[in-house]
Coordinates of C-alpha atoms in Angstrom, one line a residue:
M27 CA 42.9 20.5 -2.0
A28 CA 42.4 20.6 1.8
R29 CA 40.4 17.8 3.3
L30 CA 38.9 17.0 6.7
I31 CA 39.4 13.3 7.6
L32 CA 36.6 12.4 10.1
Q33 CA 36.6 9.2 12.2
T34 CA 33.0 8.4 13.3
A35 CA 31.1 5.4 14.6
E36 CA 30.2 4.6 11.0
G37 CA 33.8 4.6 9.8
Q38 CA 36.3 7.0 8.3
Q39 CA 35.5 9.5 5.6
A40 CA 37.3 12.3 3.8
I41 CA 35.5 15.6 3.1
E42 CA 36.9 18.2 0.7
L43 CA 36.7 21.5 2.4
R44 CA 34.9 24.5 0.9
P45 CA 35.8 28.2 1.5
V46 CA 33.4 28.1 4.5
N47 CA 32.4 24.9 6.3
S48 CA 30.0 24.9 9.3
L49 CA 30.1 21.9 11.6
G50 CA 27.4 20.9 14.1
R51 CA 24.5 18.6 15.0
H52 CA 21.9 20.6 13.1
P53 CA 21.1 19.5 9.5
N54 CA 21.6 23.1 8.2
N55 CA 25.4 22.7 8.8
S56 CA 27.4 22.0 5.8
I57 CA 29.0 19.1 7.7
Q58 CA 26.4 17.5 10.1
L59 CA 27.9 15.5 12.9
L60 CA 25.6 12.9 14.4
D61 CA 27.1 13.3 17.9
K62 CA 25.0 13.8 21.0
I63 CA 27.5 16.1 22.7
V64 CA 28.2 18.3 19.7
S65 CA 26.4 21.6 19.6
K66 CA 23.9 22.4 16.9
E67 CA 26.2 25.1 15.5
H68 CA 29.6 24.0 16.9
C69 CA 32.4 25.5 14.8
I70 CA 33.4 26.9 11.4
I71 CA 36.4 26.0 9.3
E72 CA 37.0 28.8 6.7
Q73 CA 39.7 29.6 4.2
R74 CA 41.6 32.8 4.5
G75 CA 44.0 33.3 1.7
D76 CA 46.0 30.1 1.3
H77 CA 45.3 28.7 4.8
F78 CA 42.3 27.6 6.9
V79 CA 41.2 28.8 10.3
L80 CA 39.0 27.0 12.8
R81 CA 36.6 29.2 14.7
D82 CA 34.6 27.9 17.7
L83 CA 31.1 29.2 18.0
G84 CA 30.8 29.1 21.8
S85 CA 30.1 25.3 21.9
L86 CA 29.3 23.9 25.3
N87 CA 31.9 21.1 25.2
G88 CA 34.4 23.0 23.2
T89 CA 36.6 22.3 20.1
F90 CA 40.2 21.0 20.5
I91 CA 43.2 21.1 18.2
N92 CA 46.0 18.8 19.2
S93 CA 44.3 18.4 22.6
E94 CA 44.3 22.2 23.2
R95 CA 40.9 23.9 23.5
V96 CA 40.3 26.6 20.9
R97 CA 39.5 30.0 22.5
G98 CA 37.8 31.9 19.7
E99 CA 39.8 30.8 16.6
A100 CA 43.0 29.1 15.6
P101 CA 44.9 28.4 12.4
L102 CA 45.0 24.9 11.0
K103 CA 48.1 23.2 9.5
H104 CA 48.6 19.9 7.8
G105 CA 48.2 17.0 10.3
D106 CA 46.4 18.8 13.1
E107 CA 44.1 16.6 15.1
I108 CA 40.6 18.0 15.8
A109 CA 38.2 16.8 18.4
L110 CA 34.5 17.8 18.7
G111 CA 32.6 15.9 21.3
S112 CA 33.2 12.2 20.6
T113 CA 34.0 12.9 16.9
R114 CA 37.7 12.9 15.9
G115 CA 39.2 14.4 12.7
R116 CA 42.4 15.3 11.1
F117 CA 43.1 18.3 8.9
D118 CA 44.8 17.2 5.7
D119 CA 46.4 19.9 3.5
P120 CA 49.9 18.9 2.2
G121 CA 50.3 22.2 0.3
A122 CA 49.5 24.4 3.3
P123 CA 52.3 26.7 4.6
V124 CA 53.9 25.8 7.9
A125 CA 53.3 29.1 9.5
P126 CA 50.3 30.9 8.0
P127 CA 50.8 34.7 7.6
V128 CA 48.6 37.1 9.5
V129 CA 46.0 38.6 7.3
P130 CA 45.8 42.4 7.6
G131 CA 42.7 43.5 9.5
W132 CA 42.3 40.2 11.4
P133 CA 43.4 39.4 14.9
P134 CA 46.5 37.3 15.5
M135 CA 46.1 33.6 15.2
A136 CA 46.6 31.2 18.1
S137 CA 49.5 28.8 17.9
P138 CA 49.1 25.1 18.2
Q139 CA 50.8 25.2 21.6
G140 CA 48.3 27.5 23.3
P141 CA 45.0 29.3 23.1
M142 CA 44.5 32.2 20.7
Q143 CA 45.5 35.6 22.0
G144 CA 43.4 38.5 21.0
A145 CA 39.7 39.4 20.4
P146 CA 37.2 39.4 17.6
P147 CA 37.8 41.6 14.6
A148 CA 38.4 45.3 15.4
H149 CA 35.6 46.4 13.2
G150 CA 33.1 44.3 15.2
Y151 CA 31.5 42.4 12.3
P152 CA 31.9 38.7 11.7
P153 CA 34.0 37.6 8.7
P154 CA 32.2 37.1 5.4
R155 CA 30.4 33.8 5.2
D156 CA 29.1 31.7 2.4
P157 CA 25.5 32.8 1.5
G158 CA 24.3 29.1 1.5
Y159 CA 25.1 28.5 5.2
P160 CA 23.5 29.7 8.4
A161 CA 25.0 32.7 10.1
P162 CA 26.8 32.0 13.4
P163 CA 25.2 33.2 16.6
Q164 CA 25.3 37.0 16.7
A165 CA 26.5 37.0 20.3
Q166 CA 29.9 36.0 19.0
Y167 CA 30.3 39.4 17.4
P168 CA 29.2 42.4 19.4
R169 CA 27.9 45.4 17.4
P170 CA 30.5 48.1 16.9
Q171 CA 30.4 51.0 19.3
P172 CA 30.7 54.6 18.1
A173 CA 34.2 56.0 18.3
P174 CA 34.9 58.5 21.1
P175 CA 34.9 62.1 19.9
G176 CA 38.2 63.0 18.2
T177 CA 39.1 59.4 17.6
A178 CA 39.2 58.0 14.1
A179 CA 37.2 54.9 13.5
P180 CA 39.3 51.8 12.7
P181 CA 39.7 51.2 9.0
H182 CA 37.7 48.3 7.5
T183 CA 39.9 45.9 5.7
A184 CA 38.1 43.2 3.7
P185 CA 39.4 39.7 3.7
P186 CA 41.0 38.3 0.5
P187 CA 38.6 36.9 -2.1
R188 CA 37.7 33.2 -1.7
Q189 CA 38.6 30.6 -4.2
Q190 CA 36.1 29.5 -6.8
Q191 CA 34.1 26.5 -5.8
H192 CA 33.0 23.8 -8.2
A193 CA 29.4 22.6 -8.0
P194 CA 29.0 19.3 -6.2
P195 CA 27.3 16.3 -7.7
P196 CA 23.5 15.9 -7.2
P197 CA 22.5 14.8 -3.6
L198 CA 21.4 11.3 -2.9
V199 CA 18.5 9.7 -1.0
Q200 CA 17.8 6.2 0.1
G201 CA 14.9 4.8 -1.9
P202 CA 13.5 1.4 -2.8
G203 CA 15.7 1.1 -5.8
G204 CA 18.9 2.4 -4.4
T205 CA 20.2 6.0 -4.6
A206 CA 18.7 8.8 -6.6
P207 CA 19.1 12.6 -6.7
L208 CA 17.2 14.5 -4.1
P209 CA 14.7 16.9 -5.5
G210 CA 15.8 20.5 -5.0
R211 CA 17.9 23.2 -6.5
P212 CA 21.3 21.9 -7.7
G213 CA 24.3 24.1 -7.2
A214 CA 27.4 24.7 -5.1
H215 CA 25.5 25.3 -1.9
G216 CA 22.6 22.8 -2.1
G217 CA 22.0 19.1 -1.5
T218 CA 22.7 16.2 0.7
Y219 CA 25.8 14.0 0.3
L220 CA 26.3 10.6 1.9
A221 CA 29.6 8.9 2.7
Q222 CA 29.8 5.6 4.6
G223 CA 26.7 6.4 6.6
T224 CA 27.6 9.9 7.9
R225 CA 25.6 12.7 6.4
I226 CA 27.2 15.8 4.9
D227 CA 24.3 18.2 4.6
V228 CA 24.5 21.4 2.6
N229 CA 21.8 24.0 3.2
D230 CA 19.5 24.3 0.2
Q231 CA 17.1 27.2 0.1
A232 CA 14.8 25.3 -2.2
R233 CA 14.1 22.6 0.4
Q234 CA 11.1 23.3 2.7
I235 CA 12.2 20.9 5.5
G236 CA 15.6 20.1 6.7
T237 CA 15.6 16.4 7.3
Q238 CA 18.3 13.8 7.4
I239 CA 17.9 11.4 4.5
A240 CA 18.6 7.7 5.0
A241 CA 22.1 6.5 4.6
V242 CA 23.0 4.7 1.4
D243 CA 22.3 1.0 1.7
K244 CA 25.5 -0.6 0.4
G245 CA 24.0 -4.1 0.8
F246 CA 26.3 -7.1 1.4
L247 CA 29.7 -6.6 -0.2
A248 CA 31.7 -9.5 -1.7
F249 CA 33.6 -11.4 1.0
D250 CA 37.0 -10.9 -0.6
R251 CA 36.5 -7.1 -0.3
I252 CA 35.8 -7.2 3.4
A253 CA 37.6 -10.2 4.6
N254 CA 40.0 -8.1 6.7
D255 CA 37.4 -5.6 7.8
I256 CA 36.1 -6.9 11.1
N257 CA 33.8 -4.0 11.6
Q258 CA 32.1 -4.5 8.3
L259 CA 31.8 -8.3 8.9
R260 CA 30.3 -7.6 12.3
A261 CA 27.8 -5.2 10.8
D262 CA 26.8 -7.6 8.0
Y263 CA 26.3 -10.4 10.5
E264 CA 24.1 -8.3 12.7
R265 CA 21.9 -7.3 9.8
L266 CA 21.6 -10.9 8.7
R267 CA 20.8 -12.0 12.3
L268 CA 18.1 -9.4 12.8
S269 CA 16.6 -10.1 9.4
H270 CA 16.4 -13.8 10.3
E271 CA 14.8 -13.1 13.6
L272 CA 12.2 -10.8 12.1
S273 CA 11.3 -13.3 9.4
R274 CA 11.0 -16.0 12.0
E275 CA 8.7 -13.8 14.1
I276 CA 6.3 -12.7 11.4
A277 CA 6.6 -14.9 8.3
A278 CA 3.8 -17.4 9.2
E279 CA 1.3 -14.7 10.3
R280 CA -1.6 -14.3 7.9
D281 CA -3.8 -11.9 9.9
T282 CA -2.7 -8.4 8.9
T283 CA -3.6 -6.8 12.2
K284 CA -1.6 -9.4 14.2
L285 CA 1.2 -9.2 11.6
L286 CA 1.6 -5.4 12.2
E287 CA 1.6 -5.8 15.9
K288 CA 4.4 -8.5 15.7
I289 CA 6.4 -6.2 13.4
L290 CA 6.4 -3.4 16.0
T291 CA 7.2 -5.8 18.8
S292 CA 10.2 -7.1 16.8
V293 CA 11.4 -3.6 15.9
F294 CA 11.4 -2.6 19.6
K295 CA 13.8 -5.4 20.3
F296 CA 16.3 -3.8 17.9
I297 CA 15.6 -0.1 18.1
R298 CA 15.5 2.1 21.2
A299 CA 12.2 3.8 20.3
D300 CA 9.7 5.0 22.8
R301 CA 6.7 4.8 20.4
G302 CA 5.9 3.1 17.2
V303 CA 3.0 3.3 14.7
I304 CA 2.4 1.5 11.4
F305 CA 0.2 3.3 8.9
L306 CA -1.4 1.5 5.9
R307 CA -3.3 3.0 3.0
D308 CA -7.1 2.4 3.1
D309 CA -9.4 1.9 0.1
S310 CA -9.4 5.7 -0.5
G311 CA -5.6 5.9 -0.5
E312 CA -5.4 7.7 2.9
L313 CA -2.9 6.7 5.5
T314 CA -4.6 5.2 8.6
P315 CA -2.9 3.9 11.8
R316 CA -3.3 0.1 11.9
A317 CA -1.0 -0.8 14.8
M318 CA 0.7 1.2 17.6
Q319 CA 2.9 0.4 20.6
R320 CA 4.6 2.2 23.4
R321 CA 7.7 0.9 25.2
D322 CA 6.2 1.7 28.6
G323 CA 3.2 -0.5 27.8
T324 CA 0.6 2.2 28.1
T325 CA -2.3 2.6 25.6
A326 CA -2.5 6.4 25.3
P327 CA -2.9 7.7 21.8
I328 CA 0.2 8.5 19.8
S329 CA 0.4 11.7 17.8
V330 CA 2.7 12.0 14.8
S331 CA 3.7 14.7 12.4
S332 CA 1.8 14.9 9.1
T333 CA 4.7 17.0 7.8
I334 CA 7.2 14.1 8.1
L335 CA 4.7 11.5 6.9
N336 CA 3.9 13.4 3.8
H337 CA 7.6 14.0 3.1
V338 CA 8.4 10.3 3.4
V339 CA 5.5 9.2 1.2
H340 CA 6.2 11.8 -1.4
E341 CA 10.0 11.1 -1.6
R342 CA 9.7 7.4 -0.9
A343 CA 12.7 7.8 1.3
A344 CA 13.4 7.1 5.0
V345 CA 14.1 10.0 7.3
L346 CA 16.1 10.3 10.5
T347 CA 15.8 13.5 12.5
H348 CA 17.7 14.1 15.7
D349 CA 15.8 17.2 16.7
A350 CA 12.4 17.3 15.0
A351 CA 11.3 20.7 16.2
M352 CA 14.5 22.3 14.7
D353 CA 14.7 20.1 11.6
F354 CA 11.2 20.8 10.6
A355 CA 11.0 24.4 11.8
A356 CA 10.9 25.7 8.3
S357 CA 7.7 23.8 7.6
K358 CA 6.0 25.1 10.8
G359 CA 5.6 21.6 12.1
K360 CA 4.4 22.6 15.6
S361 CA 3.1 19.1 16.2
M362 CA 6.7 18.0 16.9
I363 CA 6.9 20.3 19.8
L364 CA 3.4 19.7 21.1
N365 CA 3.7 15.9 20.9
R366 CA 7.2 15.9 22.4
I367 CA 8.8 14.3 19.3
S368 CA 12.5 14.9 19.6
S369 CA 14.0 12.1 17.5
A370 CA 12.3 10.1 14.9
I371 CA 13.0 7.4 12.2
V372 CA 10.2 7.2 9.6
A373 CA 10.5 4.7 6.7
P374 CA 8.1 4.1 3.8
L375 CA 6.7 0.6 3.3
V376 CA 7.2 0.1 -0.4
A377 CA 5.6 -2.9 -2.1
P378 CA 8.5 -4.9 -3.4
L379 CA 6.4 -7.3 -5.5
Q380 CA 4.8 -4.6 -7.6
H381 CA 6.5 -2.9 -10.6
N382 CA 5.3 0.6 -9.7
N383 CA 6.8 0.4 -6.2
E384 CA 3.5 1.5 -4.5
V385 CA 3.8 2.9 -1.0
L386 CA 1.7 0.6 1.1
G387 CA 2.2 2.6 4.3
V388 CA 4.7 4.1 6.7
L389 CA 6.7 2.8 9.7
W390 CA 7.0 5.5 12.4
L391 CA 9.4 5.3 15.3
D392 CA 10.1 8.2 17.7
S393 CA 11.6 9.1 21.0
E394 CA 11.5 12.0 23.4
T395 CA 15.3 12.0 23.7
L396 CA 17.4 14.2 21.4
A397 CA 19.7 12.3 19.0
Q398 CA 18.4 9.0 20.3
F399 CA 18.9 7.2 16.9
Q400 CA 22.1 6.7 15.0
P401 CA 22.7 6.2 11.2
K402 CA 23.1 2.4 11.8
D403 CA 19.5 2.5 13.3
L404 CA 18.3 4.2 10.2
E405 CA 19.9 1.6 7.9
L406 CA 18.4 -1.2 10.1
V407 CA 14.9 0.3 10.1
T408 CA 15.1 0.8 6.3
A409 CA 15.9 -2.9 5.9
I410 CA 13.2 -3.9 8.3
A411 CA 10.6 -1.7 6.5
Y412 CA 11.5 -3.4 3.2
Q413 CA 11.1 -6.8 4.7
A414 CA 7.9 -5.9 6.6
A415 CA 6.4 -4.4 3.4
M416 CA 7.0 -7.7 1.6
F417 CA 5.1 -9.7 4.3
I418 CA 2.3 -7.1 4.4
E419 CA 2.0 -7.2 0.6
I420 CA 1.9 -11.0 0.7
N421 CA -1.0 -10.8 3.2
I422 CA -2.8 -8.2 1.0
L423 CA -2.4 -10.4 -2.1
G424 CA -3.5 -13.4 -0.1
K425 CA -6.7 -11.5 0.9
K426 CA -7.3 -10.6 -2.7
I427 CA -7.0 -14.3 -3.7
E428 CA -9.5 -15.3 -0.9
N429 CA -11.9 -12.6 -2.2
E430 CA -11.4 -13.9 -5.8
I431 CA -12.2 -17.5 -4.6
V432 CA -15.4 -16.2 -2.9
R433 CA -16.2 -14.2 -6.1
R434 CA -15.7 -17.3 -8.2
E435 CA -17.9 -19.3 -5.9
R436 CA -20.7 -16.8 -6.0
F437 CA -20.4 -16.5 -9.7
S438 CA -20.6 -20.3 -10.0
R439 CA -23.9 -20.2 -8.1
L440 CA -25.2 -17.8 -10.8
L441 CA -24.2 -20.0 -13.8
S442 CA -24.1 -23.6 -14.4
P443 CA -20.6 -24.9 -13.5
N444 CA -19.5 -25.6 -17.1
I445 CA -20.5 -22.1 -18.2
A446 CA -19.1 -20.4 -15.1
E447 CA -15.7 -22.1 -15.8
R448 CA -15.7 -20.7 -19.4
V449 CA -16.5 -17.2 -18.1
L450 CA -13.8 -17.3 -15.4
S451 CA -11.2 -18.7 -17.7
G452 CA -11.8 -15.8 -20.2
Q453 CA -13.2 -18.0 -22.9
L454 CA -16.5 -16.3 -22.5
E455 CA -16.9 -12.6 -21.8
V456 CA -19.7 -11.2 -19.6
K457 CA -19.8 -7.5 -20.4
R458 CA -20.6 -4.9 -17.8
G459 CA -23.7 -3.1 -18.7
G460 CA -26.6 -4.1 -20.9
Q461 CA -26.4 -6.1 -24.1
R462 CA -29.4 -6.8 -26.4
V463 CA -30.2 -10.5 -26.8
E464 CA -32.4 -11.2 -29.9
E465 CA -33.9 -14.5 -28.5
C466 CA -33.9 -15.5 -24.8
T467 CA -36.2 -17.8 -22.9
V468 CA -37.2 -16.6 -19.4
F469 CA -38.4 -19.1 -16.8
N470 CA -40.4 -18.1 -13.6
S471 CA -41.8 -20.4 -10.9
D472 CA -43.3 -20.0 -7.5
I473 CA -44.9 -22.0 -4.8
R474 CA -48.7 -22.1 -4.7
G475 CA -50.3 -21.3 -1.3
F476 CA -47.0 -20.2 0.2
T477 CA -48.5 -17.2 2.0
R478 CA -51.0 -19.4 3.8
M479 CA -48.3 -21.9 4.6
S480 CA -46.1 -19.2 6.1
E481 CA -48.8 -18.1 8.5
S482 CA -48.9 -21.6 10.1
T483 CA -45.1 -22.3 10.0
S484 CA -42.4 -20.9 12.2
P485 CA -39.8 -18.7 10.4
E486 CA -37.0 -21.1 11.1
A487 CA -38.9 -24.0 9.6
L488 CA -39.9 -21.9 6.6
V489 CA -36.3 -20.8 5.9
E490 CA -35.1 -24.4 6.2
M491 CA -37.8 -25.6 3.8
L492 CA -37.0 -23.0 1.2
N493 CA -33.3 -23.7 1.3
E494 CA -33.9 -27.4 0.7
Y495 CA -36.4 -26.6 -2.1
F496 CA -34.1 -24.0 -3.8
E497 CA -31.1 -26.4 -3.6
R498 CA -32.9 -29.1 -5.6
M499 CA -34.4 -26.6 -8.1
V500 CA -31.2 -24.7 -8.8
D501 CA -29.3 -28.0 -9.3
T502 CA -31.9 -28.9 -12.0
I503 CA -31.5 -25.5 -13.7
F504 CA -27.7 -26.0 -13.9
Q505 CA -28.2 -29.5 -15.2
Y506 CA -29.8 -28.0 -18.3
E507 CA -27.2 -25.2 -18.5
G508 CA -29.5 -22.4 -17.5
T509 CA -28.5 -19.2 -15.7
L510 CA -30.0 -18.4 -12.3
D511 CA -31.2 -14.8 -12.3
K512 CA -32.6 -14.3 -8.8
F513 CA -34.8 -15.6 -6.0
M514 CA -37.9 -13.6 -5.3
G515 CA -39.4 -14.7 -2.0
D516 CA -40.5 -18.3 -2.9
G517 CA -40.1 -17.7 -6.6
I518 CA -37.2 -18.5 -9.0
M519 CA -36.3 -16.7 -12.2
A520 CA -33.9 -18.4 -14.6
L521 CA -32.7 -17.7 -18.2
W522 CA -31.8 -19.7 -21.3
G523 CA -30.0 -17.7 -24.0
A524 CA -28.0 -15.3 -21.9
P525 CA -25.1 -15.0 -21.3
V526 CA -24.6 -18.3 -23.3
A527 CA -27.0 -19.1 -26.2
H528 CA -27.9 -22.5 -27.6
R529 CA -30.1 -23.3 -30.6
D530 CA -32.4 -25.3 -28.4
D531 CA -32.7 -22.9 -25.4
A532 CA -36.5 -23.1 -25.4
V533 CA -36.4 -26.9 -25.4
R534 CA -33.9 -26.9 -22.5
S535 CA -36.1 -24.6 -20.5
V536 CA -39.2 -26.8 -20.9
E537 CA -37.2 -30.0 -20.2
C538 CA -35.9 -28.4 -17.0
A539 CA -39.5 -27.5 -16.0
L540 CA -40.6 -31.1 -16.5
K541 CA -37.6 -32.4 -14.6
M542 CA -38.4 -30.0 -11.7
G543 CA -41.8 -31.7 -11.4
E544 CA -40.1 -35.1 -10.9
V545 CA -37.6 -33.6 -8.4
L546 CA -40.5 -31.9 -6.5
G547 CA -42.4 -35.2 -6.3
E548 CA -39.4 -36.8 -4.6
F549 CA -39.1 -33.9 -2.2
N550 CA -42.8 -34.0 -1.4
R551 CA -42.6 -37.7 -0.6
Q552 CA -39.9 -37.0 1.9
R553 CA -42.0 -34.2 3.5
L554 CA -45.0 -36.5 3.8
E555 CA -42.9 -39.1 5.5
M556 CA -42.1 -36.4 8.1
E557 CA -45.7 -35.4 8.2
Q558 CA -45.1 -32.1 6.6
Q559 CA -47.2 -30.4 4.0
P560 CA -46.3 -31.0 0.3
L561 CA -45.5 -28.2 -2.0
A562 CA -47.2 -27.3 -5.3
V563 CA -45.5 -25.1 -8.0
G564 CA -46.7 -23.2 -11.0
I565 CA -44.3 -22.3 -13.9
G566 CA -44.5 -19.7 -16.7
I567 CA -42.1 -19.6 -19.7
H568 CA -41.9 -17.0 -22.5
T569 CA -39.3 -16.4 -25.4
G570 CA -38.3 -13.2 -27.1
P571 CA -35.8 -10.3 -27.3
L572 CA -34.6 -8.5 -24.2
V573 CA -31.5 -6.7 -22.7
A574 CA -29.2 -8.7 -20.5
G575 CA -26.2 -7.7 -18.5
Y576 CA -24.8 -6.5 -15.2
I577 CA -27.1 -3.9 -13.8
G578 CA -26.9 -2.0 -10.5
S579 CA -24.5 0.3 -8.7
S580 CA -20.7 0.3 -9.0
K581 CA -20.5 -1.5 -5.6
A582 CA -23.4 -3.9 -6.1
L583 CA -24.0 -5.5 -9.5
S584 CA -26.2 -8.4 -10.5
Y585 CA -26.7 -10.2 -13.7
T586 CA -30.3 -9.9 -14.9
V587 CA -32.5 -9.2 -17.9
I588 CA -34.9 -6.4 -18.6
G589 CA -37.7 -6.2 -21.1
D590 CA -41.2 -7.3 -21.9
V591 CA -40.2 -11.0 -22.2
A592 CA -39.3 -11.1 -18.5
N593 CA -42.6 -9.4 -17.5
T594 CA -44.7 -11.7 -19.6
S595 CA -43.0 -14.8 -18.2
A596 CA -43.9 -13.6 -14.7
R597 CA -47.5 -13.0 -15.8
L598 CA -47.8 -16.5 -17.2
C599 CA -46.4 -17.9 -14.0
S600 CA -49.1 -16.1 -12.0
I601 CA -51.9 -17.7 -14.0
A602 CA -50.4 -21.2 -13.9
L603 CA -52.2 -23.6 -11.6
A604 CA -50.4 -26.0 -9.3
G605 CA -48.4 -28.5 -11.4
Q606 CA -49.0 -26.5 -14.7
I607 CA -46.2 -25.4 -17.0
V608 CA -47.7 -22.5 -19.0
I609 CA -45.8 -21.5 -22.1
S610 CA -46.4 -18.7 -24.6
E611 CA -47.0 -19.1 -28.3
A612 CA -43.5 -17.8 -29.0
T613 CA -42.0 -20.6 -26.9
F614 CA -44.3 -23.2 -28.3
A615 CA -43.1 -22.3 -31.8
Q616 CA -39.5 -23.2 -30.7
L617 CA -40.3 -26.7 -29.4
G618 CA -40.7 -28.4 -32.8
G619 CA -43.4 -30.8 -31.6
K620 CA -41.1 -32.5 -29.0
F621 CA -43.6 -32.2 -26.2
E622 CA -47.2 -33.1 -25.6
T623 CA -49.2 -29.9 -25.0
E624 CA -52.7 -28.7 -24.7
E625 CA -53.8 -25.2 -25.6
L626 CA -55.5 -23.3 -22.9
Q627 CA -58.0 -20.5 -23.0
P628 CA -56.4 -17.2 -24.3
A629 CA -55.0 -15.4 -21.3
R630 CA -55.4 -11.8 -20.6
V631 CA -52.3 -10.5 -18.9
K632 CA -51.4 -7.1 -17.6
G633 CA -49.8 -4.8 -20.2
K634 CA -51.2 -6.7 -23.2
E635 CA -54.1 -5.4 -25.3
K636 CA -55.0 -8.7 -26.8
P637 CA -55.2 -12.1 -25.0
L638 CA -52.2 -14.4 -25.5
R639 CA -52.4 -17.9 -26.8
V640 CA -50.9 -20.1 -24.2
Y641 CA -50.2 -23.8 -23.8
N642 CA -49.9 -26.3 -20.9
V643 CA -47.0 -28.7 -21.3
L644 CA -48.1 -32.2 -20.3
G645 CA -44.9 -34.1 -20.9
T646 CA -42.4 -35.3 -23.5
R647 CA -43.9 -36.8 -26.6
P648 CA -43.0 -40.5 -26.8
M649 CA -40.8 -41.4 -29.7
V650 CA -42.1 -43.8 -32.5
Q651 CA -40.9 -47.4 -31.7
V652 CA -39.6 -49.5 -34.7
P653 CA -40.0 -53.3 -34.2
P654 CA -36.7 -55.3 -34.5
N655 CA -37.9 -57.3 -37.6
A656 CA -39.4 -54.3 -39.4
F657 CA -36.8 -54.4 -42.2
S658 CA -37.2 -58.2 -42.7
N659 CA -40.9 -57.9 -43.6
P660 CA -41.4 -57.1 -47.3
E661 CA -44.7 -55.4 -46.5
P662 CA -44.6 -51.9 -45.1
T663 CA -45.6 -51.5 -41.4
N664 CA -47.9 -48.7 -40.3
A665 CA -46.2 -47.1 -37.3
A666 CA -49.5 -45.9 -36.1
E667 CA -51.0 -49.4 -35.7

């Protein structure tokens, strides 16, 4: 089978020829040549019978066979050297005849020694072309003119049928996990093929945009395979050097904004881009620009093409376009023209540490110069994007860890340290939403005369006093394994029985209230020494069923309790005098006589039809002391005497 052996900057490749092969810089050509001085539609190599013919399409810099410029078209024979711009090729067809016959109805072919003699086909129409390829410029073939009167029109002779073409393998794209088929219609005339970095693009009617897909990343080959390939060794060394420099520049940066700026600065050292932008996904999943840079140092806004961005994110594949306005003409991407985007390399930032390969963002580089970037630039940017994504993801994960530490710290302020540790370790589950608790003791306290005190105290001094007071009170609550519910001005609300329950929650609550009195006494002595007014506190405690859980909006939740028990506790607190610990009958029933109490007058509280029996806790009941010689005395001893 006939082949075209191409020698490009990326190495040598062999391309099996189809019946019709279009060559040029535009991606719609069946063989795309990434050569600045090759025309968009440069030439066509097509099969006629058992031989191939090269037809120049009026290219600016011409097409040469064996150093002779092709004027129109010329036959190809085995071993012919072909030159298009700076690209060199060789026609390889050992089975081709030495002198191809002239096909009836076609003009004579040029010989290798000189230009073609003759004109376009007598009938005026171009030769048949493959339906999957773009038509050559119509100017090459003038429309037929009517024959003069009395003159017979020249007969139309059809060319011989073309050989059957086998369907090619699926096209490949560069993705985070290697190569994968390119979405689109498979078939003999569709897809993108990659060989040693040079793209061979076949027009596919199912594709909406004609972009160049990233070259296949071969990675680092084994040394014994490339020991004699100096070009490959040089390329691998350059990739390793640039990767090392990039890591050295950005690895230690933990501020994401500064990290992105450093990535762009490093990229500009390696790639000849005029503008660069890094997009990251925000909380809603939208791509937002987080860093941008211009080579000229100006700070003017940079406009990019949403068409290209959406394609890169959807395909998770890097894109190189030499002529954005032409490559994306099918998608009506007018922004490429308006924003003077000629060449662009756009690569996805794919999270390498996540199993689902999430696209974190996009690295955008563009230039106003046509064909500014080469396939080696695309391969380098793809590698840089992978490495940059890794560091960006590390920063994002680091931020999540910092937020988790803050969350743990805030949670630890809500629960006593030992309970908080059980919850955070997963030993104890705190469910979102409400959960009924059959028995919970609710504690409320506030400072007596606080309103009058605030009128004569500066706001700064008042806040400082409250912070010192709350610090001592909350430490006491946690000492008895209570849960801090909230601060309400100068008041404190705490729980025993949710989210962790003990059999003696009511006892713990009362013990905590008594201990608070001792701690408050020490605090007041310090205030008196500084000639400050002492504080007086009233406390109310009630026990019963309620609903406890995380309550609020999806963005602001707080752990609290709801029910009559919480309201009654607050009412008892409001009737407590300075220094009193007023408890309800339900709480009193749970104490088991452990405390000295006095029953107060029944209290009428809001929301209750009947007065409540309430008690004032005076202190802990002293335990009965047994004399050391009690068991040596045969006579029983009355513990009361």
